[in-house]
Short mmCIF file of C-alpha atoms in Angstrom, two decimals:
data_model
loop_
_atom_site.label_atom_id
_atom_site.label_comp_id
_atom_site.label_asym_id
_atom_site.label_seq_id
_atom_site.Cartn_x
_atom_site.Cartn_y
_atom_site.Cartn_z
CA UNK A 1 -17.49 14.55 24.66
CA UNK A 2 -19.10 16.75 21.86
CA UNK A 3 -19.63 20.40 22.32
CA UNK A 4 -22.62 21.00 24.98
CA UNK A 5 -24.36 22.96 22.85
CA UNK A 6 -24.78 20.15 20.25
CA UNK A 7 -25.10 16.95 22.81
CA UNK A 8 -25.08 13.36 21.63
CA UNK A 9 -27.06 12.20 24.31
CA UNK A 10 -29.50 8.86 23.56
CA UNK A 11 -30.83 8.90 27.41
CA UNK A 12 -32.90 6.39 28.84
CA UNK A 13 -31.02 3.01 30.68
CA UNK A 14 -29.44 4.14 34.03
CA UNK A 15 -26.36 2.28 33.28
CA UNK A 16 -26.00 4.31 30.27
CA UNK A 17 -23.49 6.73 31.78
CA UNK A 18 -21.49 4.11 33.84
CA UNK A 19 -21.03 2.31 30.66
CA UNK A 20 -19.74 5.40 29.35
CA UNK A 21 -17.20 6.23 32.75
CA UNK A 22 -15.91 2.27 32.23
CA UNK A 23 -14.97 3.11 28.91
CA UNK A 24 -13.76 6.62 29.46
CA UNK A 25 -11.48 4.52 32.43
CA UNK A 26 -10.42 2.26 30.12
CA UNK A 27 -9.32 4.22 27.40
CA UNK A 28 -6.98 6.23 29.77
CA UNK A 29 -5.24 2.89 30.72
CA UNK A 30 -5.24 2.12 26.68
CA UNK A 31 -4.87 4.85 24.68
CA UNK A 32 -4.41 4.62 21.13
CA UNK A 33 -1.51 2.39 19.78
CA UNK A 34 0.94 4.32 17.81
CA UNK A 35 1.17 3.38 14.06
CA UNK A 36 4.00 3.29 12.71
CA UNK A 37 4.85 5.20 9.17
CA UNK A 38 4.96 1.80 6.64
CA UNK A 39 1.88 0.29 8.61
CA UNK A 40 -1.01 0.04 6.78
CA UNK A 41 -3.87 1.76 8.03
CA UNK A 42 -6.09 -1.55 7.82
CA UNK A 43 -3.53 -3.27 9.76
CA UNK A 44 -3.38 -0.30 12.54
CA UNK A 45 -7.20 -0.62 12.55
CA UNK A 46 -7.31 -4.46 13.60
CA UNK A 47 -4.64 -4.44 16.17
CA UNK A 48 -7.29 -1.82 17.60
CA UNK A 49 -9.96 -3.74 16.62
CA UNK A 50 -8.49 -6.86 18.91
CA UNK A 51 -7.73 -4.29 21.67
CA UNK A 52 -10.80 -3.05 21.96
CA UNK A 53 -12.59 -6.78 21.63
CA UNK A 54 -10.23 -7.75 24.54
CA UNK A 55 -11.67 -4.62 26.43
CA UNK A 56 -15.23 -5.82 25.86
CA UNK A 57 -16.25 -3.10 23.79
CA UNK A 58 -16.96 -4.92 20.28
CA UNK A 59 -20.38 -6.58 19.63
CA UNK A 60 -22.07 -4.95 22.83
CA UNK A 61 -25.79 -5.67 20.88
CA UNK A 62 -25.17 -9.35 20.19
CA UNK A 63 -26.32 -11.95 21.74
CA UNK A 64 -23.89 -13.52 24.60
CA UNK A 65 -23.97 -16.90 23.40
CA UNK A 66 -22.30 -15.65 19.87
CA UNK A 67 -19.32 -13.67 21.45
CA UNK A 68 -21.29 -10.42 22.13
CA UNK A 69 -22.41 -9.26 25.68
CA UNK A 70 -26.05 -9.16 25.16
CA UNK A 71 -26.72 -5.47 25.77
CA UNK A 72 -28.71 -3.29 23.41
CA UNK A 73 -28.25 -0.94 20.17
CA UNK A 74 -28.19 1.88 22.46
CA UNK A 75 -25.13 0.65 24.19
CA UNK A 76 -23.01 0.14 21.18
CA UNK A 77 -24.26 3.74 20.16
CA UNK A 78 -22.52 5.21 23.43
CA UNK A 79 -19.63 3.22 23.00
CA UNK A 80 -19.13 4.57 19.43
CA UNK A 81 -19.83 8.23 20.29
CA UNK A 82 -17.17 7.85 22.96
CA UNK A 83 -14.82 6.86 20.91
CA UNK A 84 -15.32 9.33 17.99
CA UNK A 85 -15.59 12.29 20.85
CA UNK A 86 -12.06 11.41 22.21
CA UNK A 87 -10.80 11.51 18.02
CA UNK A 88 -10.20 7.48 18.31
CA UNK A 89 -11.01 5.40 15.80
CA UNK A 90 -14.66 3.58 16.40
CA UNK A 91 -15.77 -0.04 16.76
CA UNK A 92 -15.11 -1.68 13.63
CA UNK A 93 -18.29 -1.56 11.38
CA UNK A 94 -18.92 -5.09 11.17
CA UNK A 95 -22.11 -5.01 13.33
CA UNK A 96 -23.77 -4.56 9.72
CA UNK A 97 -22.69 -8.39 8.89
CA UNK A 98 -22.93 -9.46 12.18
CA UNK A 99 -27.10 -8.36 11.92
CA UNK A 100 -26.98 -10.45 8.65
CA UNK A 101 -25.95 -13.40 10.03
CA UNK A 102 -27.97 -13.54 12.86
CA UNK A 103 -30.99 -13.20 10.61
CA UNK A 104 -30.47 -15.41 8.18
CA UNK A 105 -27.31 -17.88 9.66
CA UNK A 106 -28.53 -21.01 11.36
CA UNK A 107 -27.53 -21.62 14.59
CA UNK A 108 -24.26 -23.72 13.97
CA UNK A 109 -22.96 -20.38 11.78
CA UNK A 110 -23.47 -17.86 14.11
CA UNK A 111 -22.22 -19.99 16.69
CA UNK A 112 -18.98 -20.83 14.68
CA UNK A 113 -18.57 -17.28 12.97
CA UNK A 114 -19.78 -14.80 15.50
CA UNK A 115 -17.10 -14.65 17.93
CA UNK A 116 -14.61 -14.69 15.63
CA UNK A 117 -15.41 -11.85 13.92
CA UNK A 118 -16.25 -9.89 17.26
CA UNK A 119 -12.66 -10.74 18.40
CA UNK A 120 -10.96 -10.21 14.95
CA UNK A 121 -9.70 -13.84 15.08
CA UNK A 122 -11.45 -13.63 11.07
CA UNK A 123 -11.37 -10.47 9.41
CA UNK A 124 -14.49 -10.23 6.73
CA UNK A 125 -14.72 -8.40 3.92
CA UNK A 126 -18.27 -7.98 1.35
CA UNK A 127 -18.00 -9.56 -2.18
CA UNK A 128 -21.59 -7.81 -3.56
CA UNK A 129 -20.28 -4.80 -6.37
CA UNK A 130 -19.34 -6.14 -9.70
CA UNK A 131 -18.11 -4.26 -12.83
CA UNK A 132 -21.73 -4.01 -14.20
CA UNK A 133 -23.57 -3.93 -11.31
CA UNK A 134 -22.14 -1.24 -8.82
CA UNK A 135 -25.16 -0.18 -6.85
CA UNK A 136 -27.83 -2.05 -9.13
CA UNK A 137 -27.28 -5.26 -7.17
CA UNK A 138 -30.02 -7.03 -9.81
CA UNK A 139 -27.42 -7.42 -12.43
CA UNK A 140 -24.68 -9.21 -10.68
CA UNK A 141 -23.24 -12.19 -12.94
CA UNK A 142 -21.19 -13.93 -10.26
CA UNK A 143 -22.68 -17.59 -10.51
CA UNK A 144 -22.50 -20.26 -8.07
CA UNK A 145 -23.50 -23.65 -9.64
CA UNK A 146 -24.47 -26.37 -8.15
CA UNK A 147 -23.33 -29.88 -8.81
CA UNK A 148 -24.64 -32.94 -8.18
CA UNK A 149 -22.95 -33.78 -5.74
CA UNK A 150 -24.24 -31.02 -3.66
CA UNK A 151 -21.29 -28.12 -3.55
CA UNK A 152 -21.31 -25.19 -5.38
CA UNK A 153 -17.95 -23.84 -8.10
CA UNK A 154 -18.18 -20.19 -8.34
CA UNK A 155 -16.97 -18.18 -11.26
CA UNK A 156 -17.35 -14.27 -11.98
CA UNK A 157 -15.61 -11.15 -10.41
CA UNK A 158 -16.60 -8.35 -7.72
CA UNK A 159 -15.13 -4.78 -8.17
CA UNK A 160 -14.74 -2.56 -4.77
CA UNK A 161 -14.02 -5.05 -2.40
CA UNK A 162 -12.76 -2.89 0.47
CA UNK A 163 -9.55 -4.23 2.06
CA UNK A 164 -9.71 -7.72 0.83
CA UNK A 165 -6.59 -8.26 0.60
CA UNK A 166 -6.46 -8.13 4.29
CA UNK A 167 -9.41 -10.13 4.78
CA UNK A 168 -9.70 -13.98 5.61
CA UNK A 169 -13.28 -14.18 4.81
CA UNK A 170 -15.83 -12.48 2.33
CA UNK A 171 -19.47 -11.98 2.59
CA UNK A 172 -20.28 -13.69 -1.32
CA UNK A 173 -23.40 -12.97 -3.33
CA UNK A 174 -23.79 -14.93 -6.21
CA UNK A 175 -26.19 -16.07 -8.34
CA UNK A 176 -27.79 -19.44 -8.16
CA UNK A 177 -30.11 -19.18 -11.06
CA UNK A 178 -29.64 -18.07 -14.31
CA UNK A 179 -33.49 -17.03 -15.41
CA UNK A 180 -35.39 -15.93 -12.08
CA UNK A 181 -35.14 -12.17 -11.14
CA UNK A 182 -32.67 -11.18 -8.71
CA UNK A 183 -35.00 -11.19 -5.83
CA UNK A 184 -35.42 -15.02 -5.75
CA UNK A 185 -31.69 -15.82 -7.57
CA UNK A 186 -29.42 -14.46 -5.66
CA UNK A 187 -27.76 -16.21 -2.44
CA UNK A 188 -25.32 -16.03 0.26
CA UNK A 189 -22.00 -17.52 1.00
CA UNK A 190 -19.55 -17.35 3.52
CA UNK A 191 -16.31 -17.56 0.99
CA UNK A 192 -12.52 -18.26 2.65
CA UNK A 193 -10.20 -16.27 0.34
CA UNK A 194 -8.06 -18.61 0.90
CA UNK A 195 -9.83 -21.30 -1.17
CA UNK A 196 -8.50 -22.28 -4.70
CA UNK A 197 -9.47 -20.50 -7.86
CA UNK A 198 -9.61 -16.94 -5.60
CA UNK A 199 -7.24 -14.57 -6.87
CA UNK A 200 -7.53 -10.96 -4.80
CA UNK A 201 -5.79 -7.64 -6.54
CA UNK A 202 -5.69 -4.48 -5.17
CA UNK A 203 -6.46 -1.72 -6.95
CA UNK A 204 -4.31 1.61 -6.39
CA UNK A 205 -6.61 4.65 -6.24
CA UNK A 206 -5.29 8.45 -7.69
CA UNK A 207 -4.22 9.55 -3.83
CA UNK A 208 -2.04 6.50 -3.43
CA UNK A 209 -4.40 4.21 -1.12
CA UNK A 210 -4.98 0.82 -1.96
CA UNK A 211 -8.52 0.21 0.03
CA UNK A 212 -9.91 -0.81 -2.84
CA UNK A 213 -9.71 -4.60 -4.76
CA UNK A 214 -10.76 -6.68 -7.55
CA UNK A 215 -11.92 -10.16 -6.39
CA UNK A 216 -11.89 -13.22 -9.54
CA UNK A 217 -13.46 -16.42 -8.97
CA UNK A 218 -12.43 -19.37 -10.90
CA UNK A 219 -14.25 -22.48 -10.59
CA UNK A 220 -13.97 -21.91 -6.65
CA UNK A 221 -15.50 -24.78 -4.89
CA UNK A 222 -18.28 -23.96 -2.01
CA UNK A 223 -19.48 -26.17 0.77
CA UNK A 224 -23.92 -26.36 1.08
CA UNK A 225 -22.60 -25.44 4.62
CA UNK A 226 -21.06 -22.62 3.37
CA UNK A 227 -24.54 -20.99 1.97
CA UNK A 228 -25.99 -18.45 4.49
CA UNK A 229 -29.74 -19.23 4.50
CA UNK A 230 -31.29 -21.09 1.58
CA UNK A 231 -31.06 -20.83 -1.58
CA UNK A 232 -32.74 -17.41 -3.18
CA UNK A 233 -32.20 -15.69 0.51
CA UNK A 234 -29.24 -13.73 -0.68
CA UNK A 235 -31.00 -10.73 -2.03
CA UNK A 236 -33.36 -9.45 1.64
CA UNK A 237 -29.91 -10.69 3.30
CA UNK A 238 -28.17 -8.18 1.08
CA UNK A 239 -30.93 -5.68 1.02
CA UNK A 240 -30.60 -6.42 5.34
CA UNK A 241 -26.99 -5.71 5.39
CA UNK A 242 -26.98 -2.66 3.31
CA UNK A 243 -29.90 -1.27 5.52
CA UNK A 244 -27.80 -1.61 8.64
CA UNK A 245 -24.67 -0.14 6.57
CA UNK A 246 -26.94 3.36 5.72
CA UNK A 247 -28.22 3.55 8.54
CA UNK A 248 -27.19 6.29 10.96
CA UNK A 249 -26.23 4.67 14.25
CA UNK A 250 -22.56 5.07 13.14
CA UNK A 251 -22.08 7.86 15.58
CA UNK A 252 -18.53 8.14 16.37
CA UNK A 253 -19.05 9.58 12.95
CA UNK A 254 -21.45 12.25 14.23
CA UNK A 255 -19.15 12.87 16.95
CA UNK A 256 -16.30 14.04 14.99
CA UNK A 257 -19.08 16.07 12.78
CA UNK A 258 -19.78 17.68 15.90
CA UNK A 259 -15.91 18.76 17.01
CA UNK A 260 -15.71 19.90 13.38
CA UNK A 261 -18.71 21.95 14.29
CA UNK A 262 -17.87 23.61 17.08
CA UNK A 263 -14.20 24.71 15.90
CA UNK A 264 -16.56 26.19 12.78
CA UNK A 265 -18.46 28.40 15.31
CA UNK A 266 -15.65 29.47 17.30
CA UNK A 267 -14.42 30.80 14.07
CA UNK A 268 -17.46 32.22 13.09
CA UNK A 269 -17.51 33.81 16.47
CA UNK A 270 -13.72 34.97 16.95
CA UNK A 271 -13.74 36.21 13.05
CA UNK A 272 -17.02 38.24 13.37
CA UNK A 273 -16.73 41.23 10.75
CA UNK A 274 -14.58 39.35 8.64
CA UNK A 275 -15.82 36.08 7.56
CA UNK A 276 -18.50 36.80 4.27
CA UNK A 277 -21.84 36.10 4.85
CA UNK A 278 -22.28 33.73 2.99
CA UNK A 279 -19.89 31.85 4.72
CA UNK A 280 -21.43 32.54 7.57
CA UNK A 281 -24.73 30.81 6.22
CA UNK A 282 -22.97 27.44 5.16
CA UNK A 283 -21.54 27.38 8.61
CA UNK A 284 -25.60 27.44 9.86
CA UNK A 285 -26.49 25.07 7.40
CA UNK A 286 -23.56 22.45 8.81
CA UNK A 287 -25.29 23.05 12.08
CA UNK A 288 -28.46 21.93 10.77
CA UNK A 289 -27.32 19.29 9.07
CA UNK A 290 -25.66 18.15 11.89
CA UNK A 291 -28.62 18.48 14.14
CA UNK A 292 -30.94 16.70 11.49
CA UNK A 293 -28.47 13.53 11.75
CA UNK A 294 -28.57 14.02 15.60
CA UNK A 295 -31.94 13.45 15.63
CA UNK A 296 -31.84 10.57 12.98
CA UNK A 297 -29.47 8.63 14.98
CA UNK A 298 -32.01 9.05 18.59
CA UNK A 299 -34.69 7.90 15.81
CA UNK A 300 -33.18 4.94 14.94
CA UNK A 301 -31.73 3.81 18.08
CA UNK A 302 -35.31 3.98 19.56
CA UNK A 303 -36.65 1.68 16.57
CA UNK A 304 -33.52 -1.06 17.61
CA UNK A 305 -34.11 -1.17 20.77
CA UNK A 306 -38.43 -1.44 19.88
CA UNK A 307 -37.09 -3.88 17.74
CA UNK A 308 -37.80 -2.55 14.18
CA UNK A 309 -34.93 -3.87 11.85
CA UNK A 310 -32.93 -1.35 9.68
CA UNK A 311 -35.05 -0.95 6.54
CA UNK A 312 -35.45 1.12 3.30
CA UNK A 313 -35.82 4.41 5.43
CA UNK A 314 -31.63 4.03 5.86
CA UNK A 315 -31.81 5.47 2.23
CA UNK A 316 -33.20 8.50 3.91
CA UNK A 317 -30.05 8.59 6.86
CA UNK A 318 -27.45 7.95 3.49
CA UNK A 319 -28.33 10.82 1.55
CA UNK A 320 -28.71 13.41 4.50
CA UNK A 321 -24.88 11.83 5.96
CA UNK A 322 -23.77 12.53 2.02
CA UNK A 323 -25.25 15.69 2.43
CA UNK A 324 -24.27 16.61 5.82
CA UNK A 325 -20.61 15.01 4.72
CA UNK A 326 -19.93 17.41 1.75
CA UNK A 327 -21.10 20.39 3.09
CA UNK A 328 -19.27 19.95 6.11
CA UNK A 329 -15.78 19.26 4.56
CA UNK A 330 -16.49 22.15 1.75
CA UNK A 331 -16.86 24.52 3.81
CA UNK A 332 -14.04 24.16 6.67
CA UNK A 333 -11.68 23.74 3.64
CA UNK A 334 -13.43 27.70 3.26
CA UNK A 335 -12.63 28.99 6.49
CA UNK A 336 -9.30 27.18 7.30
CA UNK A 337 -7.25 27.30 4.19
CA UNK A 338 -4.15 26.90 5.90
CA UNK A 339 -5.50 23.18 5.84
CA UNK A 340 -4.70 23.43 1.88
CA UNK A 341 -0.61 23.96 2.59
CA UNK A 342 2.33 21.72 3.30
CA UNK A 343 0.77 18.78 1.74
CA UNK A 344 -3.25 19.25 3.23
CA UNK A 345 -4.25 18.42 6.90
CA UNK A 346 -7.02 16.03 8.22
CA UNK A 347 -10.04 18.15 6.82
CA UNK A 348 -8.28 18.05 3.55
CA UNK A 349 -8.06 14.10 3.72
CA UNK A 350 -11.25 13.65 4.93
CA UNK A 351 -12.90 16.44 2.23
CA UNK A 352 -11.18 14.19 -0.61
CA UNK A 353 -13.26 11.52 1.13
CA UNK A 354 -16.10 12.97 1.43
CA UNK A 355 -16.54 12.82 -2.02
CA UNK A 356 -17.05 9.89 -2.42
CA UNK A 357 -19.66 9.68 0.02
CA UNK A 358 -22.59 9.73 -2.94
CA UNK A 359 -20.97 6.65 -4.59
CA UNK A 360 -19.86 3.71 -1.99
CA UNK A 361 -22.69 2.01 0.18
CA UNK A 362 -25.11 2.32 -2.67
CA UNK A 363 -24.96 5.94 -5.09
CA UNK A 364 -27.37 9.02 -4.20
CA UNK A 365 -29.32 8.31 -7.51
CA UNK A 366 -29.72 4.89 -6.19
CA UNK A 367 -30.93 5.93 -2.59
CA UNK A 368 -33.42 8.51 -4.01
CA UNK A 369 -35.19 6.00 -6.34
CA UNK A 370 -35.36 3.38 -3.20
CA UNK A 371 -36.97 6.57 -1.28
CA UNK A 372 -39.69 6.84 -4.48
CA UNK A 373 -40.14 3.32 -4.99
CA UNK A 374 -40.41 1.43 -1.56
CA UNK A 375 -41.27 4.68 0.98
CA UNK A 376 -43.50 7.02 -1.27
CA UNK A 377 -44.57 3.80 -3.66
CA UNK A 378 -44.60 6.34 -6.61
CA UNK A 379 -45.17 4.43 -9.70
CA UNK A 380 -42.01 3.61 -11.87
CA UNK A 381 -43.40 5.74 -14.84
CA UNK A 382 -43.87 8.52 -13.15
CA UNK A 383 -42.53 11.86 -14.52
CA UNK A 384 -41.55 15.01 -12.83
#
């Protein structure tokens, strides 16, 4: 578990801690899979993804009668923070497009698609970027038309698909009207990448990963089944998905913040009298930040279990996690530069990642003008 000084604890249901022995149990009898050196790290991810699902640790907040075991956010949340305390990777974050679809899915799609993207039986990726509309959603092109005869034949191109070319399905936004504003035009599709007229390419980033892809439509045919919700519903089921994507529930994410955080004070503490001060102060301000997104996470885990869906107050959890991210990286990169040799460690991976924590899931300029517009309803004109 994380460092007592700093604990992750959510309280409240008395099963809360047995959960948290079964799993404990469980992961002793099956530890980690080894991965070996030419698998790809999505492909190491699902054959954990399927070995946890077979452990009954995926979809613990969905309903039973779509594959999940009916228990609440708060559940889930210990399950996650498990995992991250114990440095394995965390439930796959699909719970984000799982939420979507049992909002706005009727009953035969979540029946249909629910358990098998608990179980990993479909793996999904999210079609919504494009190359002129990155975080500004509104000015997607991707057009789905619909014919007479009642399908729909898609045609446009999403940029920073992750891992689609590992994917069988795709969460598709796409607009079904040329002249209304996004909020009204856009819808949803469930889109097999499979289908005709897809074409998937991966696109190979500067450090050699490939989690990135390019996704071109060409006159793809889509079933009216296929639409999630009706027509126009695609923009409050993006804006729903997103929400539960900032959020900060993820806390197996926080939990490996906080084992990053305690090997920082033990350094501060065995390196007294020789670490700078300023060091020193960064290290404080990690603690903060970590204690900040502590206390975010208990926040939001009461609202999900009162009920409240993720809103536009995630905006608020994605720039303090950027925040928190940076800093955190930055500044153990400061007091362990041994990380820096023989190629980098972890903290040097995850600090080149960490960079891009202000760009993917929507950009920091993005999540501050969401905070101005739709929390503080400051006027668009207004000036500093």
């Amino acid at each position: 578990m994380t460092d007592p000084h700093l604990p992750l604890d959510f309280g409240v249901p008395a099963d809360l801690e047995r959960l948290r022995h079964d799993l404990r149990a469980w992961l002793a009898d099956h530890p980690l899979p080894e991965r070996p050196v030419d698998e790809p790290l999505p492909v190491f991810l699902h054959r954990w993804h399927r070995r946890l699902h077979s452990g009954g640790w995926v979809g613990l907040d969905v309903p039973r009668e779509y594959g999940g075991r009916g228990m609440t956010a708060l559940h889930q949340v210990a399950v996650s923070d498990e995992l991250g305390a114990c440095g394995a990777p965390g439930v796959p974050r699909i719970g984000y497009l799982a939420h979507a679809l049992i909002e706005f899915g009727s009953q035969e799609q979540r029946r249909r698609l629910l358990p098998r993207m608990l179980s990993g039986d479909d793996v999904w990726c999210q079609g919504f970027s494009e190359p002129g509309a990155g975080s500004d959603l509104a000015g997607m092109n991707t057009f789905a038309e619909r014919r007479p005869e009642g399908h729909y034949v898609v045609n446009g191109q999403k940029l920073w698909t992750s891992y689609a070319q590992y994917s069988s399905l795709c969460l598709l936004l796409a607009r079904t009207d040329r002249t209304a504003p996004a909020r009204t035009s856009v819808s949803a599709f469930v889109l097999p990448l499979d289908r005709p007229g897809v074409t998937v390419r991966p696109l190979r980033a500067a450090n050699g990963d490939d989690e990135f892809c390019e996704l071109f439509l060409d006159d793809v045919r889509l079933e009216e089944s296929e639409r999630i919700g009706a027509e126009g519903d695609g923009w409050p089921l993006a804006m729903t998905t997103v929400a539960y994507e900032r959020n900060a529930l993820d806390t197996g994410h926080l939990s490996k913040y906080g084992q990053l955080i305690e090997r920082l004070r033990r350094a501060a503490h065995e390196r007294r009298g020789t670490l700078p001060d300023g060091l020193l102060s960064d290290i404080g301000r990690c603690v903060v930040d970590y204690r900040v997104l502590v206390a975010h996470a208990r926040r939001r885990t009461a609202e999900r279990l009162a009920g409240q869906p993720a809103g536009p107050e995630s905006s608020v959890d994605k720039l303090l996690m950027t925040r928190a991210e940076q800093r955190l990286y930055e500044t153990a990169l400061k007091v362990f530069p041994e990380e820096l040799h023989e190629g980098g460690g972890e903290v040097l991976g995850d600090y080149f990642y960490s960079r891009a924590a202000s760009v993917y899931g929507g950009t920091s300029q993005i999540q501050r003008n969401i905070i101005a517009k739709r929390l503080l309803r400051l006027p668009a004109d207004r000036r500093a």
